[in-house]
Each structure stands twice: as structure tokens, then as C-alpha cells.
Coordinates of C-alpha atoms in Angstrom, one line a residue:
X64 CA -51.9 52.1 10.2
X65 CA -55.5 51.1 9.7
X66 CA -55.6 52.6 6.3
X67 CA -52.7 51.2 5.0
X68 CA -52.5 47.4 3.9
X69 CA -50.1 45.7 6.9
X70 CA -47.5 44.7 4.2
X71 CA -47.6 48.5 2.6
X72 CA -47.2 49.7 5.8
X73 CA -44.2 47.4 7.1
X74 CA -42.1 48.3 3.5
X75 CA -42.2 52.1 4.9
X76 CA -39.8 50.6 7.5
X77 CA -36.4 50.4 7.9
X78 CA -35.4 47.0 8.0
X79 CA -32.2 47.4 10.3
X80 CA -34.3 49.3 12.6
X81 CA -36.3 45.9 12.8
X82 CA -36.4 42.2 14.6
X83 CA -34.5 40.0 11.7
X84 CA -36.9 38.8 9.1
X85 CA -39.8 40.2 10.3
X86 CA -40.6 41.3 6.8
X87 CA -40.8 38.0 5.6
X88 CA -41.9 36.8 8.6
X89 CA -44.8 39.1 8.3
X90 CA -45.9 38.7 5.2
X91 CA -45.7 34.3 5.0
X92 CA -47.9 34.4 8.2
X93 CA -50.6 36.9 6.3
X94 CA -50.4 34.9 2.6
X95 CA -50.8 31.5 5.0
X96 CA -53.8 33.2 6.9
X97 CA -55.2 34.7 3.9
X98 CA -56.4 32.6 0.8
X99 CA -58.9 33.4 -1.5
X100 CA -62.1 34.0 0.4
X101 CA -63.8 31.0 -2.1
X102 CA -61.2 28.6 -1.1
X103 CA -62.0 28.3 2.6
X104 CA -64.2 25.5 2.4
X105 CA -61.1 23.4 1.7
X106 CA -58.9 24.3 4.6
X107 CA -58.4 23.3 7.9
X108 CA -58.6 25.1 11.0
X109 CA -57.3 25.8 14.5
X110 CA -60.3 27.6 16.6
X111 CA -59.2 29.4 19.7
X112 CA -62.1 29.6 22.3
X113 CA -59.9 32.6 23.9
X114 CA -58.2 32.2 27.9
X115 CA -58.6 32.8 31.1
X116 CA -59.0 36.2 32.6
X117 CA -55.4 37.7 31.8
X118 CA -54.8 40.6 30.4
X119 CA -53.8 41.9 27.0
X120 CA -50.6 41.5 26.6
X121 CA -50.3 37.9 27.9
X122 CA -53.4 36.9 25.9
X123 CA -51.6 38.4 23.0
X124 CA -48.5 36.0 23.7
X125 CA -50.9 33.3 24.2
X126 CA -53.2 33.4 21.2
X127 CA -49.3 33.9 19.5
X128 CA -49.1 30.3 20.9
X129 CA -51.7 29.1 19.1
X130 CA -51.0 30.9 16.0
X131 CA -48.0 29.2 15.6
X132 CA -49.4 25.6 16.3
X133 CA -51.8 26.2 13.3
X134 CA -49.3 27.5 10.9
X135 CA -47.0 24.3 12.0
X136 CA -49.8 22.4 11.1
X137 CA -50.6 23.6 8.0
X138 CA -54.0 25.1 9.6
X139 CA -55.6 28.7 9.2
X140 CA -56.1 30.4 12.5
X141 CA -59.3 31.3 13.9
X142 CA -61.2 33.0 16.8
X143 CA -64.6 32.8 18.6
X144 CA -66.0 35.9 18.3
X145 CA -67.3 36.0 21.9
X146 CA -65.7 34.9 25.5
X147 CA -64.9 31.2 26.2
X148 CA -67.0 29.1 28.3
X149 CA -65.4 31.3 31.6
X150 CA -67.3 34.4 30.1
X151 CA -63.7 35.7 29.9
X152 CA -61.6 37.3 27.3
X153 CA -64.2 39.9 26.3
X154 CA -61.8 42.9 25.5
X155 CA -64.4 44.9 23.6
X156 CA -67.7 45.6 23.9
X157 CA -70.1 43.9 21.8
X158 CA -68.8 45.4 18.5
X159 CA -71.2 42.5 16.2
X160 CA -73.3 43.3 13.6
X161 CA -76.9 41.8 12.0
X162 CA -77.4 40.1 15.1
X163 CA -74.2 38.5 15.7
X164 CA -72.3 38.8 18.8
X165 CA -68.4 39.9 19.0
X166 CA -67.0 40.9 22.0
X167 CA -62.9 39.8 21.4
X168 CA -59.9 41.5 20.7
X169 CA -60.7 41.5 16.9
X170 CA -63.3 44.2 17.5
X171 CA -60.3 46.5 17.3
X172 CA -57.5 44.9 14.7
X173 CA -57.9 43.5 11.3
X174 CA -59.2 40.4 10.6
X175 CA -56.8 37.3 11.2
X176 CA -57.8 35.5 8.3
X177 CA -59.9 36.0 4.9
X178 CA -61.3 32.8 6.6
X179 CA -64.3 32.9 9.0
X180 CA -64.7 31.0 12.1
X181 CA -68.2 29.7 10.5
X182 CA -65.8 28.0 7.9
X183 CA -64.5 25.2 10.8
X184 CA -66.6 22.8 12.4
X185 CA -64.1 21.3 15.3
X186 CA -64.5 17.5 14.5
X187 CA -64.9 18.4 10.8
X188 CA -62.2 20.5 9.5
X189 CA -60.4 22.2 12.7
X190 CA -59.3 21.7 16.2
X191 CA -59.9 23.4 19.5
X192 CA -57.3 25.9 20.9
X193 CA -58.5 25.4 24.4
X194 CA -58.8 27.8 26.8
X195 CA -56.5 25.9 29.3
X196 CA -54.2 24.5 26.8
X197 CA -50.9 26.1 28.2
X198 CA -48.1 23.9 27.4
X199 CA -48.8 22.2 23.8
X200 CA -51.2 21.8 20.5
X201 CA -51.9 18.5 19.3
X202 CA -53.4 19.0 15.5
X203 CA -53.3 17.7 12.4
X204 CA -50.6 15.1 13.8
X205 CA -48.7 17.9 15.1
X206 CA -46.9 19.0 17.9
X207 CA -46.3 22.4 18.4
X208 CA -44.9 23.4 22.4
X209 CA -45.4 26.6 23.9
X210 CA -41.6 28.0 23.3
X211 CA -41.4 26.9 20.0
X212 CA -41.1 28.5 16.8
X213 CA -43.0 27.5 13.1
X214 CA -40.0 25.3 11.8
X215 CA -40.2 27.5 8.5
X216 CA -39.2 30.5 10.0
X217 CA -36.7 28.6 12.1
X218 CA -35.3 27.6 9.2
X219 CA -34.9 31.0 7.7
X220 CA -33.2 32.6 10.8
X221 CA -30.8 30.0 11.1
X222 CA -29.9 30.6 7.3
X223 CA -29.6 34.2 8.2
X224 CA -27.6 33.5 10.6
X225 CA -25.3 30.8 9.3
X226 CA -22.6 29.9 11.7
X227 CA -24.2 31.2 14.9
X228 CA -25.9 28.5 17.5
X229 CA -29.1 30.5 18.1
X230 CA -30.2 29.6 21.6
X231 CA -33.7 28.6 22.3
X232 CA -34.7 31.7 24.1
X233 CA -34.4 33.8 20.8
X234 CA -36.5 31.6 18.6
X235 CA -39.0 32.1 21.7
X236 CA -38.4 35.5 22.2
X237 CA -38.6 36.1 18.2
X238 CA -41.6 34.3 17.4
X239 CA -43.5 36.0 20.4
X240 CA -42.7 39.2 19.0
X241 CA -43.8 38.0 15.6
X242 CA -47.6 36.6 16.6
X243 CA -48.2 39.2 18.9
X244 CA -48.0 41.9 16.2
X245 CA -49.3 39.9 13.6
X246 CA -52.7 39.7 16.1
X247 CA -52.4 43.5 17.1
X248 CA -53.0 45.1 13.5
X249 CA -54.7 47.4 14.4
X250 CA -58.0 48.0 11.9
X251 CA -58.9 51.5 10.5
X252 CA -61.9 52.6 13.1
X253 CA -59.3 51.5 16.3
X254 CA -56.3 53.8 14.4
X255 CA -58.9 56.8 13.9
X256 CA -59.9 56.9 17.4
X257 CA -56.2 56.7 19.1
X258 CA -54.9 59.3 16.4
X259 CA -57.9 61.1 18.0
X260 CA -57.1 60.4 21.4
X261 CA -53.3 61.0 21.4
X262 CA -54.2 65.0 19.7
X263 CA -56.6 65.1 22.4
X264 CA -54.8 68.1 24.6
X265 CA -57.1 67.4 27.3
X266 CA -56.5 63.8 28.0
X267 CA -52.7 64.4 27.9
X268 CA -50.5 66.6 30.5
X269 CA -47.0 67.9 30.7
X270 CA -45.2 68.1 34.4
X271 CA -42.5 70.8 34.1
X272 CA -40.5 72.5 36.8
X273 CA -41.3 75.6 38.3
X274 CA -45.0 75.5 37.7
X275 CA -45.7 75.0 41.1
X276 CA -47.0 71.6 40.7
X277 CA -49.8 72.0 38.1
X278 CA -49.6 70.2 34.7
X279 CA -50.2 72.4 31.2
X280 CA -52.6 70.4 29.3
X281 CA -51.6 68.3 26.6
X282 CA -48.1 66.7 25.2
X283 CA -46.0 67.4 22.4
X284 CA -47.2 64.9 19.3
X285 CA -44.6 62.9 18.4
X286 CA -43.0 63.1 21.7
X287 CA -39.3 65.2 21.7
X288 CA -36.6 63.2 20.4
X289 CA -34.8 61.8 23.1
X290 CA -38.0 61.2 25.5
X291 CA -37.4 57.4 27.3
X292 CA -40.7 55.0 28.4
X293 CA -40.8 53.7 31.7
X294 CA -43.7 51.1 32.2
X295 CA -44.2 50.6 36.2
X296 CA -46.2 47.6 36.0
X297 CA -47.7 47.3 39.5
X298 CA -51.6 46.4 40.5
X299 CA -51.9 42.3 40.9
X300 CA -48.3 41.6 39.5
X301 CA -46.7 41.2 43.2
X302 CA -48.4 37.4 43.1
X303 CA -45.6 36.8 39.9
X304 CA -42.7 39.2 40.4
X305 CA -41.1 41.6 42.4
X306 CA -42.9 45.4 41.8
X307 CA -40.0 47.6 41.0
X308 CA -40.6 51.4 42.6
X309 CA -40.6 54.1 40.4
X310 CA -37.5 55.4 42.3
X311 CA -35.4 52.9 40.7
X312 CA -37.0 53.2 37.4
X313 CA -36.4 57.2 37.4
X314 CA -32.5 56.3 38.8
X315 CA -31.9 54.6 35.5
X316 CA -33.3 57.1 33.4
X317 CA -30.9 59.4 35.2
X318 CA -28.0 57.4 34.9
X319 CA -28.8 56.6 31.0
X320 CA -29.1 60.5 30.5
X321 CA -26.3 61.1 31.8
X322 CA -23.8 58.7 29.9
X323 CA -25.7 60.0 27.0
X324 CA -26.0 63.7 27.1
X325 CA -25.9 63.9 23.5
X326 CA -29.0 61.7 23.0
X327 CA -31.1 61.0 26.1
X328 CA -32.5 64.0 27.0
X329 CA -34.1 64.0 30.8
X330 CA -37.9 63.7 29.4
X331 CA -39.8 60.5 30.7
X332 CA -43.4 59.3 29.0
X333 CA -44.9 57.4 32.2
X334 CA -47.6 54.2 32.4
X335 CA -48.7 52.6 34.8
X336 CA -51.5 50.7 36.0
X337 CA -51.5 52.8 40.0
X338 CA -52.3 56.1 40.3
X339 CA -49.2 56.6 43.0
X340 CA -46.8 56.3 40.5
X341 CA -48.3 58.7 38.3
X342 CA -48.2 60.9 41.3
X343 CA -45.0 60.5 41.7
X344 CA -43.9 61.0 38.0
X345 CA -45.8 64.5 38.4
X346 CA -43.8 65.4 41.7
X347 CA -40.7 64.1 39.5
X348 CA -39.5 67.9 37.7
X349 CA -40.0 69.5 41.5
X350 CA -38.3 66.9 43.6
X351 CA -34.9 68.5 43.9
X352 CA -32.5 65.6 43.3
X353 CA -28.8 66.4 42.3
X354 CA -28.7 66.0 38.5
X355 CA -25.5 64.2 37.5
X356 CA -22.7 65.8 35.9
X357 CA -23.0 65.2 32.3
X358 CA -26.8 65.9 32.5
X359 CA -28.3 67.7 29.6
X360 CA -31.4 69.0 31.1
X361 CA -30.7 70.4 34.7
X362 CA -34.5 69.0 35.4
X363 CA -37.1 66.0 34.4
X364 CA -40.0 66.9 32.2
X365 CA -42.6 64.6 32.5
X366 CA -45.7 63.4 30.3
X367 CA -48.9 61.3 31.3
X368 CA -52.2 60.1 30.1
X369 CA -55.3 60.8 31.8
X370 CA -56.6 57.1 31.7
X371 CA -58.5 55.3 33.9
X372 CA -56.4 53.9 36.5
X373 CA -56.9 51.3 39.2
X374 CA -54.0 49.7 41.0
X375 CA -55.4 46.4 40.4
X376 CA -55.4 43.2 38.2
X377 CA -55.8 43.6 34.1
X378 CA -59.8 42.3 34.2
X379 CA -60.2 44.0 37.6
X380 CA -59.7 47.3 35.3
X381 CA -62.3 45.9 32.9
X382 CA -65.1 45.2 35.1
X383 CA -64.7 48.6 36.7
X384 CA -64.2 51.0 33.8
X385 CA -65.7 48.5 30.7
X386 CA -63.8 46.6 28.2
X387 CA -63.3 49.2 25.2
X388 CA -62.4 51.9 27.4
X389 CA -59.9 49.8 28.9
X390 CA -58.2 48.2 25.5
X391 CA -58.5 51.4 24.1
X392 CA -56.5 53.3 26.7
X393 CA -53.8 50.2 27.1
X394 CA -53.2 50.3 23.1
X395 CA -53.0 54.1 23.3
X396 CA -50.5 53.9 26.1
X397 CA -48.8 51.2 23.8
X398 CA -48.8 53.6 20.9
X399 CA -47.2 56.6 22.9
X400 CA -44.3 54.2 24.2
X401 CA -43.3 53.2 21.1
X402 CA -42.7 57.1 20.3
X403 CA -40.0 57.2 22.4
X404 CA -36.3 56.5 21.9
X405 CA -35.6 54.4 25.3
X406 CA -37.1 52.1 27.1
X407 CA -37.2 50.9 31.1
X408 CA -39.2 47.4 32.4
X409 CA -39.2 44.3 33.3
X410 CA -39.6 41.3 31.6
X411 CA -41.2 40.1 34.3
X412 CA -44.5 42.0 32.9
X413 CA -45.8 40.7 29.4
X414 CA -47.2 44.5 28.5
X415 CA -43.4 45.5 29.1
X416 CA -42.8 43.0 26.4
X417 CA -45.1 44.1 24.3
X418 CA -43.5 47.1 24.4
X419 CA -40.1 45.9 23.5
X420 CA -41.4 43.6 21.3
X421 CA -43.9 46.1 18.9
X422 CA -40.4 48.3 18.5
X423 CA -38.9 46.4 16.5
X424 CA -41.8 45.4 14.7
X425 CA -44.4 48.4 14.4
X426 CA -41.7 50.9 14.3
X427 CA -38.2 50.4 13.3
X428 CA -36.5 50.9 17.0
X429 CA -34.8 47.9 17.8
X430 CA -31.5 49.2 17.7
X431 CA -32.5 51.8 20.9
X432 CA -31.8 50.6 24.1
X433 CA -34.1 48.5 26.4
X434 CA -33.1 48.6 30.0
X435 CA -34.0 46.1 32.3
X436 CA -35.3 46.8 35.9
X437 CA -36.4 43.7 37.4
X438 CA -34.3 40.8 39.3
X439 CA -33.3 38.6 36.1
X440 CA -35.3 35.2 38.3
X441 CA -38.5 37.1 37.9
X442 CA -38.3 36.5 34.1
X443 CA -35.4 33.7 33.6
X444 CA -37.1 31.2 31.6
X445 CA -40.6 33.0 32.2
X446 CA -43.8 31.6 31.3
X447 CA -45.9 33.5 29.4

């Protein structure tokens, strides 16, 4: 992807395969973030000074947030290139060059802008994306709410979809989709080392029945046709939702295989934050359950990463294993997800999003199913 221009690269896909619009969507956010590099001077900017310590994927809807308030207002979207004044957001290691300092996310995608944040001086020519602003942008005389959607765009769906009243919720859910990707392009040197990662046989393992337990190293690259995702996003996440057990994960994967012999084959690619529930994907091809009657496969084959894990918070997982190593192996679980051809969360987890969102954007999979795991309060009207 890295090597390829992000337009190029989206015209390879298959626009029914894809959110509505997000051609167009993609490429009027890029032309608005991307004037000639001598005009810069003249804009104005919106400077984000990064978050709290969250993790990827709700940083990603956040900083989506504030991509949108500057595009509403006319304004070119920029990022400090270290953490805010918390000393948080530092996803990368210090990835800066002739002396200066970078330690966020854009150490691993492509630039947001032809702009630089040295072009905006806040009280100049820009305005400050706070850290704590959560609810709405005030800039350039414009209000721009966290659920909202750049009126342009807006515009365009509706047209697309004259004579249906769109509901809030998809503008939200939409635009999310749309700023999140836009900020996770990833940038040639990030693409390299995950293509390297995912051939890498030992950092991969297969669980298959009858092997008495032991994995054979390395997983088929793309994954079989047929293979479904299950996120189990556990660590910290009880504090905001209820922490679905793999059991019921693995009993809708069963029950979707089995309605659809011809398609969803009984192969599972498995992420998770806690090392139990990749212990209990590996006991999953042994464990004796009844298949159903229509099953294709008569037992589960299994694939995992060998990550660093730690049933724990996002940032918990940074300060113990290091920030590359950590966005590294999320984005490389992200990457292996999006090879499959079903998908099981909760919306409850904004890295479950992410998943669902980036296929219909990255690759052109929005017509597969996504099946939802957890209680529809945990995620009815949710936050971020």
C-alpha cells in the first residue's frame, strides 16, 4: 500500500465492495489536505496536540473528530509531532530526523498534509485541537460536534441516496470510517515491515486437530477463503462494556458455518489482547464439541500471531513492550483481519470498529457479514 499513491491504490477496488462514496470521499479529503507545498503559508490550520492515554483505535476515531472539524472549517489538518502536554499519545518511538523529535502515529502512515505543522502558529493562522476537547470544535466561526459529518460529504450521500431519511447514526458511523482510514495510510517503510512480518513463518502458528496440541509454524498467506475474524477484546475494557468469552464468540462462528456450508468454512484468525483466549483458540480444533449438521469442516482450524500480549489496558501494553512494537503488532493484527471473509465483535470496542470499518474501505468487503457479540446497550449511541 505504501508504494502505491492512496488514490491509485483505492481505484484497484471494487466500489460495491465499498462504504458509499468513499472514493470520492477519499480523494476530496486528500486534494483539501494537500495543496501545493508553496501555498501553505496562506492557509489556515487546525493543530491537534494528540489525547489522553487511549489506545489506537479510539485515538484514530478521535483525531477523525478533529479532521472533520478542520475540513468544515475550511482548515488543513495538522499534528504535533510528539505527545501532548500528558506525555501521552506516543505510538512510536522517536522516528525524527536532523534533530527533530517525532514520536506520533505518523511515524508509521503517510503524511496528513503537504502542509507542515511549522506552517500554523495557533493565534496566527490555526486553532488548537485540544487534548480534552471531546464533544465540539470551535474554529474559524465553526462548529463542528463530535457525531457530525463535513456538510459536503453530507450533502453527497444524501444525493446518493435521494429519497431515503439517512439516520444520524450512519453519517456518524460513515464519517468515522472515512477519517479513520484517511489517518491510517499506511507509509511505505510501515507496509515493508508488516509484509515482512505476516511471511514471517515463525511469528505465525496453525492449531489443527490431531496434532496433539502443538502448533505447525506459520499460516497460510492470504488466509483460506472462507477463514472468519474474531476480535475478543478483553484487558481494561470491563470498566466500559461487558467482556464477551470466547465461548460465545466461537458459538457464532459455529452457527454461521453452519447456515453457510458453502462459504464459511470452520477456520477462525483470532486476536486478542489476553493470552487466555489465545489459549483457548489453540485448545479450540481438540475440544470435542458436536459440529452441527450442515458443517463443512467436521473440526476448527485455528490461526494466531505470536505478539506480545498482556491482558491489560492499550498504554499498559505500551509501557511494557514499547510503542513501535506495540502499533506495529496491532496494525499487523488489523491487516490479517481484514483477510478474512467474516467478521465477529463488538461495537462496544473501537479496534472492533476499526476492523469493520477498514473493510469496506482498505479492502472492498463490505458486503461480508459482520456479526455482533456484545449486549446492543454497550454500544447504543456509544461515545467514541
Amino acid at each position: 500500500m505504501g508504494h502505491i499513491p492512496w488514490l491509485d491504490y483505492l481505484d484497484t477496488l471494487d466500489d460495491k465492495g465499498l462504504a458509499p462514496l468513499t472514493k470520492l470521499a477519499q480523494r476530496w479529503i486528500y486534494e483539501r489536505q494537500h495543496p501545493p507545498a508553496r501555498d501553505c503559508p496562506t492557509h489556515k490550520f487546525l493543530v491537534s496536540e494528540g489525547t489522553q492515554e487511549i489506545g489506537l483505535g479510539a485515538y484514530l476515531h478521535k483525531q477523525g473528530f478533529g479532521l472533520g472539524a478542520a475540513l468544515e472549517a475550511d482548515l488543513i489538518f495538522v499534528m504535533e509531532p510528539v505527545g501532548s502536554r500528558e506525555g501521552a499519545f506516543d505510538f512510536a518511538d522517536d522516528c525524527g530526523s536532523n534533530g527533530d523529535p517525532m514520536t506520533s502515529q505518523e511515524c508509521f502512515t503517510q503524511p496528513l498534509s503537504s502542509c507542515s505543522h511549522r506552517d500554523a502558529v495557533v493565534g496566527r493562522n490555526a486553532w488548537k485541537f485540544g487534548s480534552r476537547m471531546w464533544d465540539v470544535v470551535n474554529a474559524n466561526g465553526v462548529k463542528f460536534y463530535k457525531d457530525d459529518c463535513p456538510s459536503f460529504l453530507k450533502e453527497k450521500l444524501q444525493a446518493y441516496y435521494r429519497g431515503t431519511d439517512l439516520t444520524p447514526a450512519f453519517f456518524k458511523l460513515w464519517w468515522r470510517a472515512q477519517s479513520a482510514a484517511y489517518l491510517s495510510r499506511l507509509n511505505a517503510e510501515t507496509t515493508d515491515h508488516l509484509r515482512t512480518a505476516r511471511r514471517d513463518a515463525e511469528l505465525h502458528q496453525t492449531w489443527l486437530h490431531g496434532n496433539d496440541g502443538r502448533p505447525t509454524a506459520g499460516v497460510p498467506y492470504p488466509l483460506p477463503p472462507g477463514t472468519s475474524s474474531l476480535h475478543v477484546r478483553h484487558g481494561d475494557k470491563a470498566s466500559e462494556m461487558t467482556l464477551v468469552p470466547f465461548e460465545k464468540y466461537v458459538d457464532a462462528a459455529e452457527r454461521y458455518s453452519s447456515e453457510n456450508p458453502l462459504a464459511g468454512r470452520k477456520a477462525l484468525f483470532v486476536s486478542s489482547e489476553s493470552p487466555g483466549v489465545i489459549e483457548n483458540a489453540a485448545r479450540l480444533p481438540d475440544d470435542g464439541r458436536k459440529k452441527q449438521l450442515t458443517s463443512a469442516d467436521e473440526h476448527w482450524q485455528v490461526f494466531t500471531s505470536n505478539i506480545p500480549r498482556f491482558n491489560s489496558g492499550p498504554y499498559q501494553q505500551i509501557r511494557k513492550y514499547g510503542p513501535s512494537t506495540m502499533t506495529r503488532s496491532w496494525y499487523l493484527q488489523l491487516w490479517m483481519a481484514l483477510e478474512c471473509d467474516a467478521f465477529f465483535g463488538t461495537r462496544a470496542s473501537n479496534w472492533n470498529r476499526i476492523i469493520d470499518e477498514f473493510r469496506c474501505i482498505f479492502v472492498d468487503k463490505c458486503q461480508l457479514p459482520y456479526f455482533e457479540l456484545g449486549p446492543e446497550t454497550d454500544w447504543d449511541e456509544y461515545f467514541w
